[in-house]
Every structure is written in structure tokens, then in C-alpha cells.
Amino acid sequence: MHEDRSGDDARPIYLEITLDDPRLILSSFVAGHQGPVELEFQPTEGLGWDCAFVIVERGAVDSVAASLVVDPTVIEADFLGSVGSDRRFRVLFGSGVQLIPPSSTEMGVRVISVRHENSKWYIQMHLPAHSTLHRVQEHYHDNDISFRVKRLHVARDTDVGSETALLPGQRKALLVAHENGYFEVPRRSSQGELATILGISKSGVSQRIRRAISRLIEATLSQ
């Protein structure tokens, strides 16, 4: 007897992929920048996904700005300010393959995080239905961009108790981050400031938050 999986088409999906291709936006910049780079997309009327906030953790502002504007995919880059050691820029793109499918808004895709580290882009998305997955994949296939699915979870009706999946340190890190506006746009605190509050290293903060979010999503949307 075969299991009926037809209902999966209407269930939300958590998708985590990795990308690495020189035709992607910001490829020149991230190749020369030492340290993690995060993108926060806020589609603006008239600009769509061609506008993003770029957050870098290292480097002098003038040097980072100069590296951004010489990237061939960037039209302009405006420095918005610093929060702790994070430098925040508003960047407008004019060319290059988008990291996120331009039709994501109309598809109901929610972008969780976009981060470049260790020579790769790590992208986490929440898709409203399985049918959306094929449309997301088409964006990369149509542009001949190779990608690897790191994790794919389909939500189940029995998914409960996600808060119990967290270790005490992870839960505390998430709470402190939330209380101090780390998840707000723009952020009101940096990982360095959270590290001071928690009494751990900045890398420790980053690892706890990322693993906590991953465990929550996995507990909520695991197969």
C-alpha cells in the first residue's frame, strides 16, 4: 500500500540552499572581502529585488564602500551607518543573476536569511507550498546557476513542540537577540553587543542563533 503524499503539495516548505557562481550579484565584492556578508532584501516599489541592504562585519567604511561600487553588478552603494562592528549599506544592483527569484514576492516566498561565508552563499527560504519549489528552482536552472539543496522540510499536521528542540544556551541567545532588536529591520544591535550581554564570543553568538533558528524550523517543518 502506497502512502498518499498528494497533500504535501499544499504544505509549507523550509528550503536551505548553497550557491557559488561568478555570475551572481556581488560576486566580485565577496571574493575580495574578508569576513561574512549578509543581505536583507526589502523589495522597493519600482526597484523590486534590485535593492538590498548589505551588512558586513569587517573593514573600514571607505574601503568597503569602494569595493562595493567597483563590483560590476552594483550601480550605487550608500553607507547607512554602523551598529557595533556591523557596517550597513543600501545597494542598488544593475546586472548579475539575483540570489533570490525576482518573482518571490508574488509567490509568497519569505526569505529567512542570505549570508555569504566560506566562499559560498547560504540562503534560507520559507515556501508557502511544494509547487512553489519548482518555480524557485526554475530561476537557477534558467540562469544556468548550479545550486545544492542543503535541507528541505515539508510541514506536517503533527509538528508540535518546536520550543523543546532548543538547548538552553540557544534559547537564551534567541531571547536576548529578540529583546535587543537584532531581528528588526534595521537592526538595533549587533552580534558584538549581544556577545557582551551573553558573556560569550561573537562567533558563539552567531553559531547559537543560526543553530537555534535551524532547530526551530526543523522541529516545526521536519518530515
PDB file of C-alpha atoms in Angstrom:
ATOM      1  CA  MET A   1       0.000   0.000   0.000  1.00  0.00           C
ATOM      2  CA  HIS A   2       1.450   3.340  -1.055  1.00  0.00           C
ATOM      3  CA  GLU A   3       1.372   6.390   1.199  1.00  0.00           C
ATOM      4  CA  ASP A   4      -0.748   9.192  -0.198  1.00  0.00           C
ATOM      5  CA  ARG A   5       1.544  12.240  -0.426  1.00  0.00           C
ATOM      6  CA  SER A   6      -0.799  14.385  -2.520  1.00  0.00           C
ATOM      7  CA  GLY A   7      -1.451  16.622   0.471  1.00  0.00           C
ATOM      8  CA  ASP A   8       2.213  17.656   0.524  1.00  0.00           C
ATOM      9  CA  ASP A   9       1.604  19.982  -2.427  1.00  0.00           C
ATOM     10  CA  ALA A  10      -0.317  22.342  -0.162  1.00  0.00           C
ATOM     11  CA  ARG A  11       2.092  22.235   2.794  1.00  0.00           C
ATOM     12  CA  PRO A  12       4.694  24.924   3.545  1.00  0.00           C
ATOM     13  CA  ILE A  13       8.347  24.105   2.894  1.00  0.00           C
ATOM     14  CA  TYR A  14      11.573  25.213   4.536  1.00  0.00           C
ATOM     15  CA  LEU A  15      14.383  25.330   1.975  1.00  0.00           C
ATOM     16  CA  GLU A  16      18.087  25.873   2.556  1.00  0.00           C
ATOM     17  CA  ILE A  17      20.413  26.041  -0.462  1.00  0.00           C
ATOM     18  CA  THR A  18      24.017  26.969  -1.230  1.00  0.00           C
ATOM     19  CA  LEU A  19      25.193  28.892  -4.289  1.00  0.00           C
ATOM     20  CA  ASP A  20      28.599  29.695  -5.738  1.00  0.00           C
ATOM     21  CA  ASP A  21      28.818  31.221  -9.211  1.00  0.00           C
ATOM     22  CA  PRO A  22      30.722  34.293 -10.506  1.00  0.00           C
ATOM     23  CA  ARG A  23      27.641  35.486 -12.375  1.00  0.00           C
ATOM     24  CA  LEU A  24      25.696  36.100  -9.164  1.00  0.00           C
ATOM     25  CA  ILE A  25      25.303  39.622  -7.782  1.00  0.00           C
ATOM     26  CA  LEU A  26      28.131  40.852  -5.528  1.00  0.00           C
ATOM     27  CA  SER A  27      30.467  38.051  -6.656  1.00  0.00           C
ATOM     28  CA  SER A  28      33.414  40.412  -7.160  1.00  0.00           C
ATOM     29  CA  PHE A  29      32.863  42.083  -3.793  1.00  0.00           C
ATOM     30  CA  VAL A  30      32.528  38.909  -1.703  1.00  0.00           C
ATOM     31  CA  ALA A  31      35.546  37.367  -3.439  1.00  0.00           C
ATOM     32  CA  GLY A  32      37.735  40.160  -2.110  1.00  0.00           C
ATOM     33  CA  HIS A  33      36.071  40.788   1.251  1.00  0.00           C
ATOM     34  CA  GLN A  34      37.405  39.068   4.357  1.00  0.00           C
ATOM     35  CA  GLY A  35      34.529  38.037   6.585  1.00  0.00           C
ATOM     36  CA  PRO A  36      30.814  37.239   6.435  1.00  0.00           C
ATOM     37  CA  VAL A  37      28.396  39.310   4.346  1.00  0.00           C
ATOM     38  CA  GLU A  38      24.640  39.363   4.903  1.00  0.00           C
ATOM     39  CA  LEU A  39      21.897  40.627   2.609  1.00  0.00           C
ATOM     40  CA  GLU A  40      18.452  41.787   3.661  1.00  0.00           C
ATOM     41  CA  PHE A  41      16.073  42.212   0.759  1.00  0.00           C
ATOM     42  CA  GLN A  42      13.259  44.708   1.073  1.00  0.00           C
ATOM     43  CA  PRO A  43      11.625  44.956  -2.340  1.00  0.00           C
ATOM     44  CA  THR A  44      11.066  48.641  -3.025  1.00  0.00           C
ATOM     45  CA  GLU A  45       8.357  49.967  -5.313  1.00  0.00           C
ATOM     46  CA  GLY A  46       9.856  50.397  -8.765  1.00  0.00           C
ATOM     47  CA  LEU A  47      13.068  48.563  -7.834  1.00  0.00           C
ATOM     48  CA  GLY A  48      11.849  45.094  -6.883  1.00  0.00           C
ATOM     49  CA  TRP A  49      14.652  42.786  -5.777  1.00  0.00           C
ATOM     50  CA  ASP A  50      17.321  45.034  -7.316  1.00  0.00           C
ATOM     51  CA  CYS A  51      17.671  46.851  -3.983  1.00  0.00           C
ATOM     52  CA  ALA A  52      19.102  45.307  -0.811  1.00  0.00           C
ATOM     53  CA  PHE A  53      20.770  46.118   2.490  1.00  0.00           C
ATOM     54  CA  VAL A  54      24.302  44.727   2.634  1.00  0.00           C
ATOM     55  CA  ILE A  55      25.760  44.161   6.113  1.00  0.00           C
ATOM     56  CA  VAL A  56      29.466  43.455   6.546  1.00  0.00           C
ATOM     57  CA  GLU A  57      31.233  42.691   9.805  1.00  0.00           C
ATOM     58  CA  ARG A  58      34.746  43.828   8.988  1.00  0.00           C
ATOM     59  CA  GLY A  59      36.655  46.528   7.151  1.00  0.00           C
ATOM     60  CA  ALA A  60      36.881  50.320   7.149  1.00  0.00           C
ATOM     61  CA  VAL A  61      33.759  52.010   5.801  1.00  0.00           C
ATOM     62  CA  ASP A  62      35.574  53.821   2.974  1.00  0.00           C
ATOM     63  CA  SER A  63      37.327  50.644   1.881  1.00  0.00           C
ATOM     64  CA  VAL A  64      34.140  48.566   1.917  1.00  0.00           C
ATOM     65  CA  ALA A  65      32.227  51.274   0.040  1.00  0.00           C
ATOM     66  CA  ALA A  66      34.924  51.477  -2.626  1.00  0.00           C
ATOM     67  CA  SER A  67      34.887  47.701  -3.078  1.00  0.00           C
ATOM     68  CA  LEU A  68      31.115  47.716  -3.431  1.00  0.00           C
ATOM     69  CA  VAL A  69      30.937  50.384  -6.121  1.00  0.00           C
ATOM     70  CA  VAL A  70      33.602  48.708  -8.278  1.00  0.00           C
ATOM     71  CA  ASP A  71      31.638  45.448  -8.269  1.00  0.00           C
ATOM     72  CA  PRO A  72      30.252  45.262 -11.846  1.00  0.00           C
ATOM     73  CA  THR A  73      26.796  44.261 -10.619  1.00  0.00           C
ATOM     74  CA  VAL A  74      26.424  47.349  -8.388  1.00  0.00           C
ATOM     75  CA  ILE A  75      25.051  50.685  -9.599  1.00  0.00           C
ATOM     76  CA  GLU A  76      25.372  52.549  -6.308  1.00  0.00           C
ATOM     77  CA  ALA A  77      26.104  51.868  -2.646  1.00  0.00           C
ATOM     78  CA  ASP A  78      25.144  54.242   0.158  1.00  0.00           C
ATOM     79  CA  PHE A  79      26.517  53.863   3.680  1.00  0.00           C
ATOM     80  CA  LEU A  80      23.651  53.962   6.189  1.00  0.00           C
ATOM     81  CA  GLY A  81      25.595  53.643   9.423  1.00  0.00           C
ATOM     82  CA  SER A  82      27.132  51.147  11.822  1.00  0.00           C
ATOM     83  CA  VAL A  83      25.660  49.076  14.638  1.00  0.00           C
ATOM     84  CA  GLY A  84      28.568  47.824  16.696  1.00  0.00           C
ATOM     85  CA  SER A  85      31.033  46.256  14.252  1.00  0.00           C
ATOM     86  CA  ASP A  86      28.402  45.823  11.511  1.00  0.00           C
ATOM     87  CA  ARG A  87      28.573  48.258   8.575  1.00  0.00           C
ATOM     88  CA  ARG A  88      25.276  48.694   6.752  1.00  0.00           C
ATOM     89  CA  PHE A  89      24.912  49.784   3.107  1.00  0.00           C
ATOM     90  CA  ARG A  90      21.948  50.274   0.812  1.00  0.00           C
ATOM     91  CA  VAL A  91      22.924  48.772  -2.533  1.00  0.00           C
ATOM     92  CA  LEU A  92      21.246  49.039  -5.926  1.00  0.00           C
ATOM     93  CA  PHE A  93      22.038  46.332  -8.474  1.00  0.00           C
ATOM     94  CA  GLY A  94      22.053  46.795 -12.235  1.00  0.00           C
ATOM     95  CA  SER A  95      23.240  43.415 -13.501  1.00  0.00           C
ATOM     96  CA  GLY A  96      24.147  39.925 -12.362  1.00  0.00           C
ATOM     97  CA  VAL A  97      21.932  36.967 -11.525  1.00  0.00           C
ATOM     98  CA  GLN A  98      19.770  37.542  -8.479  1.00  0.00           C
ATOM     99  CA  LEU A  99      20.307  35.337  -5.433  1.00  0.00           C
ATOM    100  CA  ILE A 100      16.553  35.253  -4.882  1.00  0.00           C
ATOM    101  CA  PRO A 101      13.997  34.683  -7.673  1.00  0.00           C
ATOM    102  CA  PRO A 102      12.526  38.089  -8.636  1.00  0.00           C
ATOM    103  CA  SER A 103       9.033  36.545  -8.511  1.00  0.00           C
ATOM    104  CA  SER A 104       9.444  35.601  -4.832  1.00  0.00           C
ATOM    105  CA  THR A 105       7.065  38.301  -3.588  1.00  0.00           C
ATOM    106  CA  GLU A 106       4.177  37.228  -5.777  1.00  0.00           C
ATOM    107  CA  MET A 107       4.860  33.570  -4.958  1.00  0.00           C
ATOM    108  CA  GLY A 108       4.608  34.274  -1.226  1.00  0.00           C
ATOM    109  CA  VAL A 109       8.194  33.214  -0.540  1.00  0.00           C
ATOM    110  CA  ARG A 110       9.610  34.503   2.752  1.00  0.00           C
ATOM    111  CA  VAL A 111      13.364  34.983   2.778  1.00  0.00           C
ATOM    112  CA  ILE A 112      14.764  33.982   6.178  1.00  0.00           C
ATOM    113  CA  SER A 113      18.438  34.733   5.624  1.00  0.00           C
ATOM    114  CA  VAL A 114      21.010  35.358   2.892  1.00  0.00           C
ATOM    115  CA  ARG A 115      24.621  35.056   4.026  1.00  0.00           C
ATOM    116  CA  HIS A 116      27.986  34.677   2.308  1.00  0.00           C
ATOM    117  CA  GLU A 117      30.620  32.797   4.238  1.00  0.00           C
ATOM    118  CA  ASN A 118      33.432  30.367   3.392  1.00  0.00           C
ATOM    119  CA  SER A 119      33.196  31.230  -0.325  1.00  0.00           C
ATOM    120  CA  LYS A 120      29.508  30.304  -0.624  1.00  0.00           C
ATOM    121  CA  TRP A 121      26.092  31.897  -0.375  1.00  0.00           C
ATOM    122  CA  TYR A 122      23.793  30.237   2.163  1.00  0.00           C
ATOM    123  CA  ILE A 123      20.129  31.032   1.563  1.00  0.00           C
ATOM    124  CA  GLN A 124      17.170  30.041   3.719  1.00  0.00           C
ATOM    125  CA  MET A 125      13.613  30.446   2.454  1.00  0.00           C
ATOM    126  CA  HIS A 126      10.115  29.554   3.608  1.00  0.00           C
ATOM    127  CA  LEU A 127       7.905  28.492   0.700  1.00  0.00           C
ATOM    128  CA  PRO A 128       4.099  28.526   1.001  1.00  0.00           C
ATOM    129  CA  ALA A 129       3.615  25.270  -0.960  1.00  0.00           C
ATOM    130  CA  HIS A 130       5.503  22.481  -2.710  1.00  0.00           C
ATOM    131  CA  SER A 131       4.504  23.845  -6.122  1.00  0.00           C
ATOM    132  CA  THR A 132       6.490  26.978  -5.313  1.00  0.00           C
ATOM    133  CA  LEU A 133       9.655  24.899  -5.019  1.00  0.00           C
ATOM    134  CA  HIS A 134       9.640  24.148  -8.734  1.00  0.00           C
ATOM    135  CA  ARG A 135       9.310  27.848  -9.581  1.00  0.00           C
ATOM    136  CA  VAL A 136      12.211  28.713  -7.281  1.00  0.00           C
ATOM    137  CA  GLN A 137      14.355  26.016  -8.889  1.00  0.00           C
ATOM    138  CA  GLU A 138      13.476  27.333 -12.367  1.00  0.00           C
ATOM    139  CA  HIS A 139      15.122  30.664 -11.535  1.00  0.00           C
ATOM    140  CA  TYR A 140      18.503  28.976 -11.034  1.00  0.00           C
ATOM    141  CA  HIS A 141      18.067  26.475 -13.857  1.00  0.00           C
ATOM    142  CA  ASP A 142      17.069  29.180 -16.356  1.00  0.00           C
ATOM    143  CA  ASN A 143      20.226  31.134 -15.492  1.00  0.00           C
ATOM    144  CA  ASP A 144      22.453  28.016 -15.544  1.00  0.00           C
ATOM    145  CA  ILE A 145      23.314  28.525 -11.878  1.00  0.00           C
ATOM    146  CA  SER A 146      24.273  25.368 -10.020  1.00  0.00           C
ATOM    147  CA  PHE A 147      22.857  25.076  -6.527  1.00  0.00           C
ATOM    148  CA  ARG A 148      22.780  22.472  -3.803  1.00  0.00           C
ATOM    149  CA  VAL A 149      19.818  21.835  -1.537  1.00  0.00           C
ATOM    150  CA  LYS A 150      21.234  21.506   1.966  1.00  0.00           C
ATOM    151  CA  ARG A 151      17.922  20.943   3.683  1.00  0.00           C
ATOM    152  CA  LEU A 152      14.311  20.508   2.656  1.00  0.00           C
ATOM    153  CA  HIS A 153      11.473  20.049   5.135  1.00  0.00           C
ATOM    154  CA  VAL A 154       7.763  19.698   4.486  1.00  0.00           C
ATOM    155  CA  ALA A 155       5.414  20.771   7.288  1.00  0.00           C
ATOM    156  CA  ARG A 156       3.199  18.097   8.868  1.00  0.00           C
ATOM    157  CA  ASP A 157      -0.028  18.417  10.801  1.00  0.00           C
ATOM    158  CA  THR A 158       1.657  16.652  13.716  1.00  0.00           C
ATOM    159  CA  ASP A 159       4.532  19.135  14.027  1.00  0.00           C
ATOM    160  CA  VAL A 160       4.426  20.432  17.594  1.00  0.00           C
ATOM    161  CA  GLY A 161       6.714  21.350  20.447  1.00  0.00           C
ATOM    162  CA  SER A 162       9.342  23.243  18.473  1.00  0.00           C
ATOM    163  CA  GLU A 163      10.449  25.169  21.540  1.00  0.00           C
ATOM    164  CA  THR A 164      11.631  21.932  23.191  1.00  0.00           C
ATOM    165  CA  ALA A 165      14.178  21.424  20.393  1.00  0.00           C
ATOM    166  CA  LEU A 166      16.348  24.264  21.675  1.00  0.00           C
ATOM    167  CA  LEU A 167      19.271  23.891  24.003  1.00  0.00           C
ATOM    168  CA  PRO A 168      19.254  26.325  26.957  1.00  0.00           C
ATOM    169  CA  GLY A 169      22.073  28.435  25.520  1.00  0.00           C
ATOM    170  CA  GLN A 170      20.370  28.646  22.140  1.00  0.00           C
ATOM    171  CA  ARG A 171      17.056  29.691  23.672  1.00  0.00           C
ATOM    172  CA  LYS A 172      18.747  32.386  25.754  1.00  0.00           C
ATOM    173  CA  ALA A 173      20.635  33.708  22.716  1.00  0.00           C
ATOM    174  CA  LEU A 174      17.398  33.963  20.728  1.00  0.00           C
ATOM    175  CA  LEU A 175      15.584  35.732  23.552  1.00  0.00           C
ATOM    176  CA  VAL A 176      18.392  38.242  24.089  1.00  0.00           C
ATOM    177  CA  ALA A 177      18.614  38.852  20.335  1.00  0.00           C
ATOM    178  CA  HIS A 178      14.859  39.435  20.128  1.00  0.00           C
ATOM    179  CA  GLU A 179      14.730  41.706  23.172  1.00  0.00           C
ATOM    180  CA  ASN A 180      17.577  43.838  21.811  1.00  0.00           C
ATOM    181  CA  GLY A 181      16.155  44.273  18.316  1.00  0.00           C
ATOM    182  CA  TYR A 182      18.618  42.037  16.494  1.00  0.00           C
ATOM    183  CA  PHE A 183      15.901  40.702  14.183  1.00  0.00           C
ATOM    184  CA  GLU A 184      14.404  44.097  13.420  1.00  0.00           C
ATOM    185  CA  VAL A 185      15.000  45.931  10.131  1.00  0.00           C
ATOM    186  CA  PRO A 186      17.204  47.851  10.531  1.00  0.00           C
ATOM    187  CA  ARG A 187      18.865  46.017  13.384  1.00  0.00           C
ATOM    188  CA  ARG A 188      19.111  47.797  16.739  1.00  0.00           C
ATOM    189  CA  SER A 189      22.007  45.669  17.997  1.00  0.00           C
ATOM    190  CA  SER A 190      24.980  43.784  16.601  1.00  0.00           C
ATOM    191  CA  GLN A 191      26.361  40.337  17.338  1.00  0.00           C
ATOM    192  CA  GLY A 192      29.200  42.020  19.190  1.00  0.00           C
ATOM    193  CA  GLU A 193      26.754  43.734  21.548  1.00  0.00           C
ATOM    194  CA  LEU A 194      24.841  40.501  22.080  1.00  0.00           C
ATOM    195  CA  ALA A 195      28.140  38.773  22.829  1.00  0.00           C
ATOM    196  CA  THR A 196      28.820  41.305  25.606  1.00  0.00           C
ATOM    197  CA  ILE A 197      25.376  40.754  27.119  1.00  0.00           C
ATOM    198  CA  LEU A 198      25.640  36.959  26.953  1.00  0.00           C
ATOM    199  CA  GLY A 199      29.268  36.829  28.025  1.00  0.00           C
ATOM    200  CA  ILE A 200      30.368  34.721  25.058  1.00  0.00           C
ATOM    201  CA  SER A 201      32.325  35.343  21.872  1.00  0.00           C
ATOM    202  CA  LYS A 202      30.829  36.956  18.780  1.00  0.00           C
ATOM    203  CA  SER A 203      31.274  33.715  16.831  1.00  0.00           C
ATOM    204  CA  GLY A 204      29.494  31.915  19.670  1.00  0.00           C
ATOM    205  CA  VAL A 205      26.528  34.259  19.307  1.00  0.00           C
ATOM    206  CA  SER A 206      26.420  33.671  15.566  1.00  0.00           C
ATOM    207  CA  GLN A 207      26.539  29.890  15.963  1.00  0.00           C
ATOM    208  CA  ARG A 208      23.878  29.772  18.691  1.00  0.00           C
ATOM    209  CA  ILE A 209      21.442  31.971  16.778  1.00  0.00           C
ATOM    210  CA  ARG A 210      21.900  30.133  13.496  1.00  0.00           C
ATOM    211  CA  ARG A 211      21.630  26.696  15.102  1.00  0.00           C
ATOM    212  CA  ALA A 212      18.630  27.765  17.170  1.00  0.00           C
ATOM    213  CA  ILE A 213      16.774  29.027  14.104  1.00  0.00           C
ATOM    214  CA  SER A 214      17.698  25.857  12.230  1.00  0.00           C
ATOM    215  CA  ARG A 215      16.455  23.626  15.090  1.00  0.00           C
ATOM    216  CA  LEU A 216      13.193  25.567  15.401  1.00  0.00           C
ATOM    217  CA  ILE A 217      12.479  25.296  11.699  1.00  0.00           C
ATOM    218  CA  GLU A 218      13.481  21.647  11.601  1.00  0.00           C
ATOM    219  CA  ALA A 219      11.224  20.806  14.572  1.00  0.00           C
ATOM    220  CA  THR A 220       8.340  22.722  13.023  1.00  0.00           C
ATOM    221  CA  LEU A 221       8.716  21.673   9.398  1.00  0.00           C
ATOM    222  CA  SER A 222      10.547  18.342   9.539  1.00  0.00           C
ATOM    223  CA  GLN A 223       9.201  15.376   7.621  1.00  0.00           C
TER     224      GLN A 223
END
